Amino acid sequence: MQHQFFIKDIVRDYECDLQGIVNNAIYMHYTEHARHEFLRVNGISFSKLHDEGCDAVLAKAEVQYKSSLRSQDEYISCVSVAKDGLRYVFSHYIYRSRDKVLCVKAKMEVVCVVNGTLAQGYPIIDEFINKINNAPLIEI
Amino acid sequence: MQHQFFIKDIVRDYECDLQGIVNNAIYMHYTEHARHEFLRVNGISFSKLHDEGCDAVLAKAEVQYKSSLRSQDEYISCVSVAKDGLRYVFSHYIYRSRDKVLCVKAKMEVVCVVNGTLAQGYPIIDEFINKINNAPLIEI
Amino acid sequence: MQHQFFIKDIVRDYECDLQGIVNNAIYMHYTEHARHEFLRVNGISFSKLHDEGCDAVLAKAEVQYKSSLRSQDEYISCVSVAKDGLRYVFSHYIYRSRDKVLCVKAKMEVVCVVNGTLAQGYPIIDEFINKINNAPLIEI
Amino acid sequence: MQHQFFIKDIVRDYECDLQGIVNNAIYMHYTEHARHEFLRVNGISFSKLHDEGCDAVLAKAEVQYKSSLRSQDEYISCVSVAKDGLRYVFSHYIYRSRDKVLCVKAKMEVVCVVNGTLAQGYPIIDEFINKINNAPLIEI
């Protein structure tokens, strides 16, 4: 599979629930963290955006749970992004490292609320999208 | 709006992120807690199911974020359920209490994994679904 | 036992970890939520304090874990407060509802940082402390 | 400063609360994760211990909050351990990477509950303590 960006990490024990598997909501955290890292390494800070009056907020999330991560599993959290109208659409794939099994596939649609009003986008994010869509993909 | 079940609660400050709004992943917690309370008041314990070898796991989540909850907002978390093939499909609606604004609408598809194998369902959950689908709805 | 304030709540399943018990860090959330509710019902909003430039921050936490809460246990989270120098010292006791077993005892020392500088306190919090220390205690 | 073990990581945005700083409870997660990693690289799995009937549980936590971590700060989470009677006493120091400012200092006392009974310890953890106390410290 090819993606625009990825991070590797390990399941933290407190992220597992009483079934011994990573809790559903935690995958939302994993995808958020991958998105924010993707932005950060490209010079965009989520907290600075907020300080400037631009809140990037999730409008819609679709998450498919394919296989469960467990205590101390290593995983690869991949992300790609494109713009569709007002929306920045992030595609997420989370794989277990040791066997490349797909654990979670998600589509996250983000919009920008600038000074309280839904906006067409935000300049530095639009520039980032243009740049990244012309960059080569990464093979995982 | 009419639903099968609801709980009322208040946003806890630690559930808000640096944007001052409830973090996306927290709504997954809100819906999970509403589902488990819905089961619990109908005599089904999520942790006992696990001890019996039945893990009810999320297969798919679709979440639409309509309006943000903020620090100390009171909310009403509503849920209804139906069975569709193997899947228990939970419909969630979270409203801000003071003005009944819809904050989150979600569809959660749950399957049962019994002793490690995907099952057609689980008897006490199927009985619960039958019972609840013959009960009157609650007007919020 | 006598306290100045309490809230009742129920353990949410996602608050339990793979040992089947409420995770250690969650009790920090329980105590924070009890403190903020204690303030809120007395007219003080944690998020408004922040907007005014006053951040009430934890300087020290001492937590004794006596007994574990489990899935869907109901609990009573009690709190009292006094001022000691710069510090607001909150005493927390969390009991399991069904048998009044003490689960957690904690002492939390909070200071106010006003516009970035450690302050002697904050007027509306000091007034609240004076008022509450003259009010009758509640028997749990 | 010298420690027995450390991990480096970065603050995740969802770990910050509405004050824009890492929430108090999250430092409990940081210290737990550092302890479990410390055990894991020495061949001890927290979840396997649980499966064997040994639950390592926190008996007491003392946390001093010295300086706040913020969005996307990198940090170094250090840990050392010694045995004191029944208790494994972990000393934690969390530094902000860019300037080595101490953010959190904590002492965590852990006991083993084996098949439901408080134990004097647990063999593989005792062996680990002996080994690590004869190993050279790491300079951060």
Coordinates of C-alpha atoms in Angstrom, one line a residue:
Chain A
M1 CA 0.0 0.0 0.0
Q2 CA 1.1 3.6 -0.7
H3 CA 0.4 6.5 1.5
Q4 CA 1.5 10.1 1.9
F5 CA 2.7 9.9 5.5
F6 CA 3.1 7.4 8.3
I7 CA 4.2 7.2 11.9
K8 CA 5.1 4.1 13.9
D9 CA 4.2 3.6 17.5
I10 CA 3.3 1.0 20.1
V11 CA 0.1 0.4 22.0
R12 CA 0.2 1.8 25.5
D13 CA -1.4 -0.6 28.1
Y14 CA -3.8 2.1 29.3
E15 CA -5.3 2.2 25.8
C16 CA -6.7 -1.3 26.2
D17 CA -10.0 -1.9 27.8
L18 CA -11.4 -4.8 29.9
Q19 CA -11.6 -6.9 26.7
G20 CA -7.8 -6.7 26.5
I21 CA -8.0 -4.8 23.2
V22 CA -7.4 -1.2 22.2
N23 CA -10.7 0.6 22.9
N24 CA -12.6 1.9 19.9
A25 CA -12.2 5.6 20.8
I26 CA -8.5 5.2 21.0
Y27 CA -8.3 4.7 17.3
M28 CA -9.8 8.2 16.9
H29 CA -6.8 9.4 18.9
Y30 CA -4.4 7.4 16.8
T31 CA -5.8 9.0 13.6
E32 CA -5.9 12.5 15.1
H33 CA -2.3 12.2 16.2
A34 CA -1.2 10.9 12.7
R35 CA -3.0 13.9 11.0
H36 CA -1.5 16.4 13.4
E37 CA 2.0 14.9 12.9
F38 CA 1.5 15.0 9.2
L39 CA 0.7 18.7 9.4
R40 CA 3.4 19.4 12.0
V41 CA 6.3 18.0 9.9
N42 CA 5.0 20.1 7.1
G43 CA 5.2 23.3 9.2
I44 CA 1.5 23.5 10.4
S45 CA 0.7 23.6 14.1
F46 CA -2.8 22.6 15.2
S47 CA -2.5 24.7 18.3
K48 CA -1.1 27.8 16.4
L49 CA -4.0 27.5 14.0
H50 CA -6.3 27.7 17.0
D51 CA -4.5 30.7 18.3
E52 CA -4.9 32.4 14.9
G53 CA -8.7 31.9 15.0
C54 CA -8.8 28.8 12.7
D55 CA -10.2 25.7 14.2
A56 CA -9.9 22.6 12.1
V57 CA -12.8 20.4 13.2
L58 CA -14.0 17.0 12.3
A59 CA -17.3 17.0 10.4
K60 CA -17.6 13.3 9.7
A61 CA -15.8 10.1 10.6
E62 CA -16.2 6.7 9.1
V63 CA -14.2 4.0 10.8
Q64 CA -14.0 0.3 9.9
Y65 CA -12.6 -2.0 12.6
K66 CA -10.9 -4.9 10.8
S67 CA -8.7 -6.5 13.5
S68 CA -7.9 -5.6 17.1
L69 CA -4.6 -4.2 18.4
R70 CA -3.6 -5.6 21.8
S71 CA -1.2 -4.6 24.6
Q72 CA 2.2 -3.6 23.3
D73 CA 1.5 -4.3 19.7
E74 CA 3.5 -2.1 17.3
Y75 CA 1.6 -0.4 14.6
I76 CA 2.0 1.8 11.5
S77 CA -0.5 4.6 11.3
C78 CA -0.7 5.9 7.6
V79 CA -2.5 8.9 6.3
S80 CA -3.2 10.6 2.9
V81 CA -5.3 13.7 2.3
A82 CA -7.1 15.4 -0.6
K83 CA -9.5 18.4 -0.7
D84 CA -13.2 17.9 -1.7
G85 CA -15.2 21.1 -1.8
L86 CA -14.9 22.7 1.7
R87 CA -13.6 19.5 3.2
Y88 CA -10.2 18.1 3.8
V89 CA -10.6 14.3 3.4
F90 CA -8.0 12.2 5.3
S91 CA -7.7 8.5 4.6
H92 CA -6.2 6.5 7.4
Y93 CA -4.9 3.0 7.5
I94 CA -3.5 1.4 10.7
Y95 CA -1.5 -1.8 10.3
R96 CA -0.1 -4.1 12.9
S97 CA 3.7 -4.0 12.3
R98 CA 4.6 -7.6 12.8
D99 CA 2.4 -9.0 10.0
K100 CA 1.0 -5.9 8.2
V101 CA -2.6 -6.9 9.1
L102 CA -5.0 -4.0 8.5
C103 CA -6.5 -3.1 11.8
V104 CA -8.4 0.1 11.1
K105 CA -9.4 1.9 7.9
A106 CA -11.0 5.3 8.3
K107 CA -12.1 8.4 6.4
M108 CA -12.1 11.6 8.2
E109 CA -13.6 14.8 6.8
V110 CA -12.3 18.0 8.4
V111 CA -13.5 21.6 7.9
C112 CA -12.1 24.9 9.0
V113 CA -14.1 27.2 11.2
V114 CA -12.4 30.6 11.0
N115 CA -13.4 33.1 13.7
G116 CA -16.6 31.2 14.2
T117 CA -17.6 30.8 10.6
L118 CA -17.4 27.8 8.3
A119 CA -14.7 28.6 5.7
Q120 CA -13.8 27.4 2.2
G121 CA -10.5 26.3 3.7
Y122 CA -7.4 27.9 5.1
P123 CA -4.5 29.2 3.0
I124 CA -1.6 27.3 4.6
I125 CA -3.5 24.1 4.7
D126 CA -4.5 24.5 1.0
E127 CA -0.8 25.1 0.1
F128 CA 0.1 22.0 2.0
I129 CA -2.5 19.9 0.1
N130 CA -1.2 21.2 -3.2
K131 CA 2.4 20.4 -2.3
I132 CA 1.7 17.0 -0.8
N133 CA -0.4 15.9 -3.8
N134 CA 2.6 16.5 -6.1
A135 CA 5.0 14.6 -3.8
P136 CA 5.8 10.9 -4.4
L137 CA 3.8 8.4 -2.2
I138 CA 5.6 6.2 0.4
E139 CA 5.4 2.4 0.1
I140 CA 4.7 0.9 3.5
Chain B
M1 CA -37.4 12.9 18.3
Q2 CA -38.2 9.4 19.6
H3 CA -35.6 6.9 20.9
Q4 CA -35.5 3.7 22.8
F5 CA -33.3 4.9 25.6
F6 CA -31.4 8.0 26.8
I7 CA -29.1 9.2 29.5
K8 CA -28.4 12.7 30.6
D9 CA -24.9 13.9 31.7
I10 CA -22.6 16.9 31.8
V11 CA -19.4 17.5 29.9
R12 CA -16.4 17.0 32.1
D13 CA -13.7 19.7 31.7
Y14 CA -11.0 17.1 31.0
E15 CA -13.0 15.9 28.0
C16 CA -12.4 19.3 26.2
D17 CA -9.2 19.8 24.2
L18 CA -7.2 22.9 23.5
Q19 CA -9.9 24.2 21.2
G20 CA -12.2 24.4 24.2
I21 CA -14.6 21.8 22.7
V22 CA -15.2 18.2 23.5
N23 CA -12.6 16.1 21.6
N24 CA -13.8 14.0 18.7
A25 CA -12.8 10.7 20.4
I26 CA -14.8 11.5 23.5
Y27 CA -18.1 11.2 21.6
M28 CA -17.1 7.6 20.9
H29 CA -16.9 7.2 24.7
Y30 CA -20.3 8.9 25.1
T31 CA -22.0 6.6 22.6
E32 CA -20.3 3.5 24.1
H33 CA -21.4 4.5 27.6
A34 CA -25.0 5.0 26.4
R35 CA -25.0 1.6 24.7
H36 CA -23.6 -0.1 27.8
E37 CA -26.1 1.6 30.1
F38 CA -28.9 0.6 27.7
L39 CA -27.8 -3.0 28.0
R40 CA -27.2 -2.8 31.7
V41 CA -30.6 -1.5 32.6
N42 CA -31.9 -4.4 30.5
G43 CA -29.9 -6.9 32.6
I44 CA -26.9 -7.3 30.3
S45 CA -23.4 -6.6 31.5
F46 CA -20.7 -5.9 29.0
S47 CA -18.0 -7.2 31.4
K48 CA -19.9 -10.4 32.2
L49 CA -20.4 -11.0 28.4
H50 CA -16.6 -10.8 28.2
D51 CA -16.1 -13.2 31.1
E52 CA -18.6 -15.6 29.4
G53 CA -16.4 -15.6 26.2
C54 CA -18.6 -13.2 24.2
D55 CA -16.9 -10.0 23.1
A56 CA -19.3 -7.4 21.6
V57 CA -17.0 -5.4 19.3
L58 CA -17.5 -2.5 17.1
A59 CA -17.2 -3.4 13.4
K60 CA -18.1 0.0 11.9
A61 CA -18.7 3.6 13.2
E62 CA -20.1 6.5 11.2
V63 CA -20.2 9.7 13.2
Q64 CA -21.5 13.1 12.0
Y65 CA -20.3 16.1 14.1
K66 CA -23.0 18.8 13.8
S67 CA -22.3 21.1 16.7
S68 CA -19.7 21.2 19.4
L69 CA -20.3 20.6 23.1
R70 CA -18.3 22.8 25.5
S71 CA -17.1 22.8 29.1
Q72 CA -20.0 21.9 31.5
D73 CA -22.7 21.7 28.8
E74 CA -25.4 19.3 29.8
Y75 CA -26.4 16.8 27.1
I76 CA -28.9 14.0 26.3
S77 CA -27.4 10.9 24.8
C78 CA -30.1 8.9 23.0
V79 CA -29.8 5.4 21.5
S80 CA -32.0 2.9 19.6
V81 CA -31.0 -0.5 18.2
A82 CA -32.0 -3.0 15.6
K83 CA -30.5 -6.2 14.2
D84 CA -29.3 -6.4 10.6
G85 CA -27.9 -9.8 9.6
L86 CA -25.0 -10.5 12.0
R87 CA -24.9 -6.9 13.1
Y88 CA -26.5 -5.0 16.0
V89 CA -27.0 -1.5 14.6
F90 CA -27.1 1.3 17.2
S91 CA -28.4 4.7 16.2
H92 CA -27.1 7.5 18.5
Y93 CA -28.2 11.1 18.8
I94 CA -26.5 13.5 21.2
Y95 CA -28.4 16.7 22.0
R96 CA -27.3 19.8 24.0
S97 CA -29.9 20.0 26.8
R98 CA -30.5 23.7 27.0
D99 CA -31.7 24.2 23.4
K100 CA -32.0 20.6 22.0
V101 CA -29.4 21.3 19.3
L102 CA -28.2 18.1 17.7
C103 CA -24.5 17.8 18.4
V104 CA -23.6 14.3 17.1
K105 CA -25.5 11.7 15.1
A106 CA -23.8 8.2 14.8
K107 CA -24.5 4.7 13.5
M108 CA -22.5 2.0 15.3
E109 CA -22.4 -1.6 14.0
V110 CA -21.5 -4.1 16.6
V111 CA -20.8 -7.8 16.1
C112 CA -20.3 -10.6 18.6
V113 CA -17.1 -12.6 18.7
V114 CA -17.8 -15.7 20.8
N115 CA -14.7 -17.7 21.9
G116 CA -12.7 -16.0 19.1
T117 CA -15.1 -16.7 16.3
L118 CA -17.5 -14.2 14.6
A119 CA -21.0 -15.3 15.6
Q120 CA -24.6 -14.8 14.3
G121 CA -25.3 -13.0 17.5
Y122 CA -25.7 -13.9 21.2
P123 CA -28.9 -15.2 22.7
I124 CA -29.5 -12.7 25.6
I125 CA -28.7 -9.8 23.2
D126 CA -31.1 -11.1 20.6
E127 CA -33.8 -11.5 23.3
F128 CA -33.2 -7.9 24.4
I129 CA -33.5 -6.6 20.8
N130 CA -36.8 -8.4 20.4
K131 CA -38.1 -7.0 23.6
I132 CA -37.0 -3.5 23.0
N133 CA -38.4 -3.4 19.5
N134 CA -41.8 -4.1 20.9
A135 CA -41.6 -1.5 23.6
P136 CA -42.9 2.1 23.1
L137 CA -40.4 4.8 22.1
I138 CA -39.5 7.6 24.4
E139 CA -40.1 11.2 23.3
I140 CA -37.1 13.4 24.2
Chain C
M1 CA -17.6 10.6 57.1
Q2 CA -18.3 14.3 56.6
H3 CA -17.5 16.3 53.5
Q4 CA -18.3 19.6 52.0
F5 CA -19.5 18.3 48.6
F6 CA -20.1 15.0 46.8
I7 CA -21.3 13.7 43.4
K8 CA -22.5 10.2 42.6
D9 CA -21.7 8.5 39.3
I10 CA -21.1 5.1 37.8
V11 CA -17.9 3.6 36.3
R12 CA -17.9 3.8 32.5
D13 CA -16.6 0.6 30.9
Y14 CA -14.0 2.4 28.8
E15 CA -12.5 3.6 32.1
C16 CA -11.4 0.1 33.0
D17 CA -8.1 -1.3 31.7
L18 CA -7.1 -4.8 30.7
Q19 CA -7.0 -5.8 34.4
G20 CA -10.7 -5.2 34.5
I21 CA -10.4 -2.4 37.1
V22 CA -10.6 1.4 36.7
N23 CA -7.2 2.7 35.5
N24 CA -5.1 4.7 37.9
A25 CA -5.2 7.9 35.8
I26 CA -9.0 7.8 35.7
Y27 CA -9.2 8.6 39.4
M28 CA -7.4 11.8 38.6
H29 CA -10.2 12.5 36.3
Y30 CA -12.8 11.6 38.9
T31 CA -11.2 14.0 41.4
E32 CA -10.8 16.8 38.9
H33 CA -14.5 16.5 37.9
A34 CA -15.6 16.5 41.5
R35 CA -13.5 19.7 42.2
H36 CA -14.9 21.4 39.1
E37 CA -18.5 20.5 39.9
F38 CA -17.9 21.7 43.5
L39 CA -16.8 25.1 42.0
R40 CA -19.5 25.1 39.3
V41 CA -22.5 24.7 41.7
N42 CA -20.9 27.6 43.7
G43 CA -20.9 29.8 40.6
I44 CA -17.3 29.4 39.5
S45 CA -16.5 28.1 36.0
F46 CA -13.1 26.5 35.3
S47 CA -13.2 27.5 31.7
K48 CA -14.3 31.1 32.4
L49 CA -11.4 31.4 34.9
H50 CA -9.1 30.4 32.0
D51 CA -10.7 33.0 29.7
E52 CA -10.2 35.6 32.4
G53 CA -6.4 34.8 32.5
C54 CA -6.5 32.7 35.7
D55 CA -5.4 29.1 35.3
A56 CA -6.0 27.0 38.4
V57 CA -3.3 24.3 38.1
L58 CA -2.4 21.3 40.1
A59 CA 0.9 21.7 42.0
K60 CA 0.9 18.4 43.9
A61 CA -1.1 15.2 44.0
E62 CA -1.0 12.5 46.6
V63 CA -3.2 9.6 45.8
Q64 CA -3.7 6.4 47.9
Y65 CA -5.4 3.5 46.1
K66 CA -7.2 1.4 48.7
S67 CA -9.6 -0.7 46.7
S68 CA -10.4 -1.0 43.0
L69 CA -13.6 0.1 41.3
R70 CA -14.8 -2.2 38.5
S71 CA -17.1 -2.1 35.5
Q72 CA -20.4 -0.3 36.3
D73 CA -19.7 0.1 40.0
E74 CA -21.5 3.1 41.4
Y75 CA -19.4 5.5 43.5
I76 CA -19.6 8.6 45.6
S77 CA -16.9 11.2 45.0
C78 CA -16.5 13.5 48.0
V79 CA -14.4 16.7 48.3
S80 CA -13.5 19.3 50.9
V81 CA -11.2 22.3 50.5
A82 CA -9.1 24.7 52.6
K83 CA -6.5 27.3 51.9
D84 CA -2.9 26.9 53.0
G85 CA -0.6 29.7 52.0
L86 CA -0.8 30.1 48.3
R87 CA -2.4 26.7 47.9
Y88 CA -6.0 25.5 47.7
V89 CA -5.8 22.0 49.3
F90 CA -8.6 19.7 48.2
S91 CA -9.2 16.4 50.1
H92 CA -10.9 13.7 48.1
Y93 CA -12.5 10.5 49.2
I94 CA -14.1 8.1 46.7
Y95 CA -16.3 5.4 48.1
R96 CA -18.0 2.4 46.3
S97 CA -21.7 3.1 46.8
R98 CA -23.0 -0.4 47.6
D99 CA -20.8 -1.0 50.7
K100 CA -19.2 2.4 51.4
V101 CA -15.7 0.9 51.0
L102 CA -13.1 3.6 50.5
C103 CA -11.5 3.2 47.1
V104 CA -9.3 6.3 46.8
K105 CA -8.1 9.0 49.2
A106 CA -6.3 11.9 47.7
K107 CA -4.9 15.3 48.6
M108 CA -4.7 17.8 45.7
E109 CA -2.9 21.1 46.0
V110 CA -3.9 23.7 43.5
V111 CA -2.4 27.1 42.8
C112 CA -3.5 30.0 40.6
V113 CA -1.4 31.2 37.7
V114 CA -2.8 34.7 36.8
N115 CA -1.6 36.0 33.4
G116 CA 1.4 33.7 33.6
T117 CA 2.5 34.5 37.2
L118 CA 2.0 32.5 40.3
A119 CA -0.6 34.3 42.4
Q120 CA -1.5 34.4 46.1
G121 CA -4.9 33.2 45.1
Y122 CA -7.9 34.5 43.1
P123 CA -10.7 36.6 44.7
I124 CA -13.8 34.6 43.7
I125 CA -12.1 31.4 44.8
D126 CA -11.0 32.9 48.1
E127 CA -14.6 34.1 48.7
F128 CA -15.9 30.6 47.9
I129 CA -13.4 29.1 50.4
N130 CA -14.6 31.4 53.1
K131 CA -18.2 30.7 52.4
I132 CA -17.8 26.9 52.3
N133 CA -15.7 26.8 55.5
N134 CA -18.7 28.4 57.3
A135 CA -21.2 26.0 55.8
P136 CA -22.4 22.8 57.5
L137 CA -20.7 19.5 56.4
I138 CA -22.6 16.8 54.6
E139 CA -22.8 13.3 56.1
I140 CA -22.3 10.6 53.5
Chain D
M1 CA 20.6 13.4 36.2
Q2 CA 21.0 9.7 36.1
H3 CA 18.2 7.2 35.7
Q4 CA 17.8 3.5 35.0
F5 CA 15.6 3.9 31.9
F6 CA 14.0 6.5 29.7
I7 CA 11.8 6.9 26.7
K8 CA 11.3 9.9 24.4
D9 CA 8.0 10.9 23.0
I10 CA 6.0 13.9 21.9
V11 CA 2.8 15.4 23.4
R12 CA -0.3 14.4 21.4
D13 CA -2.7 17.3 20.9
Y14 CA -5.6 15.4 22.4
E15 CA -3.6 15.1 25.7
C16 CA -4.0 18.9 26.2
D17 CA -7.0 20.4 27.9
L18 CA -8.8 23.7 27.5
Q19 CA -6.0 25.5 29.3
G20 CA -3.7 24.4 26.4
I21 CA -1.5 22.3 28.6
V22 CA -1.2 18.6 29.2
N23 CA -4.0 17.5 31.5
N24 CA -2.9 16.3 35.0
A25 CA -4.2 12.8 34.6
I26 CA -2.2 12.3 31.4
Y27 CA 1.1 12.4 33.3
M28 CA -0.2 9.3 35.1
H29 CA -0.4 7.7 31.7
Y30 CA 3.1 8.9 30.8
T31 CA 4.6 7.4 33.9
E32 CA 2.6 4.1 33.5
H33 CA 3.7 3.8 29.9
A34 CA 7.4 4.4 31.0
R35 CA 7.1 1.8 33.7
H36 CA 5.6 -0.8 31.4
E37 CA 8.2 -0.1 28.7
F38 CA 10.9 -0.5 31.3
L39 CA 9.5 -3.9 32.2
R40 CA 8.8 -4.9 28.5
V41 CA 12.4 -4.3 27.3
N42 CA 13.5 -6.4 30.3
G43 CA 11.2 -9.2 29.2
I44 CA 8.2 -8.7 31.5
S45 CA 4.8 -8.1 30.0
F46 CA 2.1 -6.3 32.1
S47 CA -0.7 -8.1 30.2
K48 CA 1.0 -11.6 30.6
L49 CA 1.4 -10.9 34.3
H50 CA -2.3 -10.4 34.4
D51 CA -3.0 -13.6 32.5
E52 CA -0.8 -15.5 35.0
G53 CA -2.9 -14.1 37.9
C54 CA -0.5 -11.4 39.0
D55 CA -1.9 -7.9 38.9
A56 CA 0.7 -5.2 39.6
V57 CA -1.4 -2.4 41.0
L58 CA -0.6 1.1 42.2
A59 CA -0.9 1.6 45.9
K60 CA 0.3 5.2 46.2
A61 CA 1.2 8.0 43.8
E62 CA 2.9 11.2 44.7
V63 CA 3.2 13.6 41.8
Q64 CA 4.8 17.1 41.8
Y65 CA 3.9 19.3 38.8
K66 CA 6.8 21.7 38.2
S67 CA 6.2 23.0 34.7
S68 CA 3.6 22.3 32.0
L69 CA 4.1 20.5 28.8
R70 CA 2.2 21.9 25.8
S71 CA 1.0 20.8 22.4
Q72 CA 3.7 18.9 20.5
D73 CA 6.5 19.4 23.1
E74 CA 9.0 16.6 23.0
Y75 CA 9.7 15.1 26.4
I76 CA 12.0 12.5 28.1
S77 CA 10.3 10.3 30.5
C78 CA 12.8 8.7 33.0
V79 CA 12.3 6.0 35.5
S80 CA 14.3 4.1 38.2
V81 CA 13.0 1.4 40.6
A82 CA 13.9 -0.1 44.0
K83 CA 12.1 -2.5 46.3
D84 CA 11.0 -1.4 49.8
G85 CA 9.3 -4.1 51.8
L86 CA 6.3 -5.3 49.7
R87 CA 6.5 -2.3 47.4
Y88 CA 8.2 -1.6 44.2
V89 CA 9.0 2.1 44.3
F90 CA 9.3 3.8 40.9
S91 CA 10.9 7.2 40.7
H92 CA 9.8 9.2 37.6
Y93 CA 11.2 12.4 36.1
I94 CA 9.7 13.9 33.0
Y95 CA 11.8 16.6 31.3
R96 CA 10.9 18.9 28.3
S97 CA 13.5 17.9 25.7
R98 CA 14.4 21.3 24.3
D99 CA 15.7 22.8 27.5
K100 CA 15.7 19.9 30.0
V101 CA 13.3 21.7 32.3
L102 CA 11.8 19.3 34.8
C103 CA 8.0 19.1 34.3
V104 CA 7.0 16.3 36.6
K105 CA 8.6 14.4 39.4
A106 CA 6.7 11.4 40.8
K107 CA 7.0 8.5 43.2
M108 CA 4.8 5.5 42.4
E109 CA 4.5 2.6 44.8
V110 CA 3.3 -0.6 43.2
V111 CA 2.3 -3.9 44.9
C112 CA 1.5 -7.3 43.4
V113 CA -1.9 -8.9 44.0
V114 CA -1.5 -12.6 43.1
N115 CA -4.7 -14.5 42.6
G116 CA -6.5 -11.9 44.6
T117 CA -4.1 -11.8 47.6
L118 CA -1.5 -9.1 48.4
A119 CA 1.9 -10.7 47.8
Q120 CA 5.5 -10.1 49.0
G121 CA 6.4 -9.5 45.4
Y122 CA 6.6 -11.6 42.2
P123 CA 9.7 -13.7 41.2
I124 CA 10.4 -12.3 37.7
I125 CA 9.9 -8.7 38.9
D126 CA 12.2 -9.3 41.9
E127 CA 14.9 -10.8 39.5
F128 CA 14.5 -7.8 37.3
I129 CA 15.0 -5.4 40.3
N130 CA 18.2 -7.2 41.3
K131 CA 19.5 -7.1 37.8
I132 CA 18.7 -3.5 37.2
N133 CA 20.1 -2.3 40.5
N134 CA 23.5 -3.8 39.5
A135 CA 23.4 -2.2 36.0
P136 CA 25.0 1.2 35.3
L137 CA 22.8 4.3 35.3
I138 CA 22.1 6.3 32.2
E139 CA 23.0 10.0 32.0
I140 CA 20.2 12.0 30.5

